[in-house]
Short mmCIF file of C-alpha atoms in Angstrom, two decimals:
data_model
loop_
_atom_site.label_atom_id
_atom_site.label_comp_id
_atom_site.label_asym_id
_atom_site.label_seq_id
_atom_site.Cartn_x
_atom_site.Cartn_y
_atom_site.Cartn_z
CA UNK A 727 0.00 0.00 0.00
CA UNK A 728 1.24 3.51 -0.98
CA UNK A 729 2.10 5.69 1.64
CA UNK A 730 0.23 8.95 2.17
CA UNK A 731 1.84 11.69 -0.06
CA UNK A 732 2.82 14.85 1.59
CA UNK A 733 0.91 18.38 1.96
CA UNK A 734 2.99 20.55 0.37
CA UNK A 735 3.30 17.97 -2.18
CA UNK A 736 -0.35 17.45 -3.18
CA UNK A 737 -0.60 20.89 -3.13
CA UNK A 738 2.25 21.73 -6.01
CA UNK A 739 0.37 19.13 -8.05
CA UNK A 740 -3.01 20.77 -7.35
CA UNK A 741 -1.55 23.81 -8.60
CA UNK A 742 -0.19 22.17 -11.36
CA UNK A 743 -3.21 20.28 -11.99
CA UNK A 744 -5.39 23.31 -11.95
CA UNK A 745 -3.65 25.34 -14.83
CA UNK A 746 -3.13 22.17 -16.74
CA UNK A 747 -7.15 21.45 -16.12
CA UNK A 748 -5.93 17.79 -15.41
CA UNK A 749 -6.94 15.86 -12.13
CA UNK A 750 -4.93 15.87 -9.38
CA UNK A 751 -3.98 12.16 -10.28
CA UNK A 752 -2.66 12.44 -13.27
CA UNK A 753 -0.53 15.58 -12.33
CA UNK A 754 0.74 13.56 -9.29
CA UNK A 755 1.77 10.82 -11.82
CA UNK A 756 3.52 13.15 -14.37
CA UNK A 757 5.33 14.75 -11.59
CA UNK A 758 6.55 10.91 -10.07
CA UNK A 759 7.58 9.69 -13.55
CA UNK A 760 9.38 12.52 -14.32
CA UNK A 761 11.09 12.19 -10.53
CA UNK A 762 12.02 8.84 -10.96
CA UNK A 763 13.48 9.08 -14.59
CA UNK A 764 15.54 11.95 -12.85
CA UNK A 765 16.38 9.49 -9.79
CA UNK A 766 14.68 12.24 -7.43
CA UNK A 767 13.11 10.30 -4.24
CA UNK A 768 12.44 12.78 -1.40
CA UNK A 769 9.48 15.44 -1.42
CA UNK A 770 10.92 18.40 -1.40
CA UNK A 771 12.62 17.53 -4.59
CA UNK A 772 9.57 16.25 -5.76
CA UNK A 773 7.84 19.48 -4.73
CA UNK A 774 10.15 21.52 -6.55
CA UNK A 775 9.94 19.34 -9.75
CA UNK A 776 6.31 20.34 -9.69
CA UNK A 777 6.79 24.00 -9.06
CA UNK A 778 9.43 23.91 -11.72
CA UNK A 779 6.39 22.15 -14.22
CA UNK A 780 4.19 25.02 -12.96
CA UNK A 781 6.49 27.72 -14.00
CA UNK A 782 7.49 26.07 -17.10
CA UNK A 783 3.33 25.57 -18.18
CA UNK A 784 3.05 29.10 -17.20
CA UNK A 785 5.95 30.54 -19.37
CA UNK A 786 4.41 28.62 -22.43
CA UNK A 787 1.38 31.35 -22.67
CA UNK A 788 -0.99 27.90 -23.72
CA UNK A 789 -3.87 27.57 -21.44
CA UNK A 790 -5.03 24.19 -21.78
CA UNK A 791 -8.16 24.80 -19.88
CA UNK A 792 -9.52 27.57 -22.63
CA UNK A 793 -7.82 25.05 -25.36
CA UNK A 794 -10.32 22.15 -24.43
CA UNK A 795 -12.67 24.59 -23.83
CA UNK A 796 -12.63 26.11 -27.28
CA UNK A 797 -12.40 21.89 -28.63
CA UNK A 798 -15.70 21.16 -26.84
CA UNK A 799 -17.27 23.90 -28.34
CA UNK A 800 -15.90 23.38 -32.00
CA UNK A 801 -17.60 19.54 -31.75
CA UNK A 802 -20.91 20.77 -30.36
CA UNK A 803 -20.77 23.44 -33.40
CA UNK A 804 -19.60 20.16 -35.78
CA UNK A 805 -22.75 19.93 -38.63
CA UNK A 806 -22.21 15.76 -38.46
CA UNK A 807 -22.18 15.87 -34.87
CA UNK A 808 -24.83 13.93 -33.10
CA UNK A 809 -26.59 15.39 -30.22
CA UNK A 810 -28.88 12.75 -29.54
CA UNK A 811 -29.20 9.59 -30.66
#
């Protein structure tokens, strides 16, 4: 059984998650893959990794949220796109 991750370290991937308008899982996972394949194995590293993501999503300009926002809306606006079935 996993162990129970750390505040501060939920918290980075919430942020993280939030801007990439992923769960909190899945930002949690990118974060640990990317620690391991750098060998990193405490939490503050960890923590840092994800602020380091965090910066680096926000110095792209690309906000996925409005992205897969403006994809919804392009599919629901589709003319062989089926409402109902």
């Amino acid at each position: 059984m996993p162990g129970i991750p750390d505040r501060s370290f939920n918290a980075a991937c919430g942020r993280l998650a939030t801007h990439l308008g992923v769960s909190l899982a899945s930002a949690r996972r990118r974060v640990e893959i990317l620690a391991a394949q750098e060998g990193l194995r405490d939490t503050a590293a960890k923590v840092a990794l994800a602020e380091k993501l965090l910066d680096e999503t926000r110095a792209s300009g690309l906000d996925r949220g409005q992205l897969f926002d403006g994809q919804l809306r392009s599919v629901g606006e589709d003319d062989l796109f089926m409402i109902e079935d």
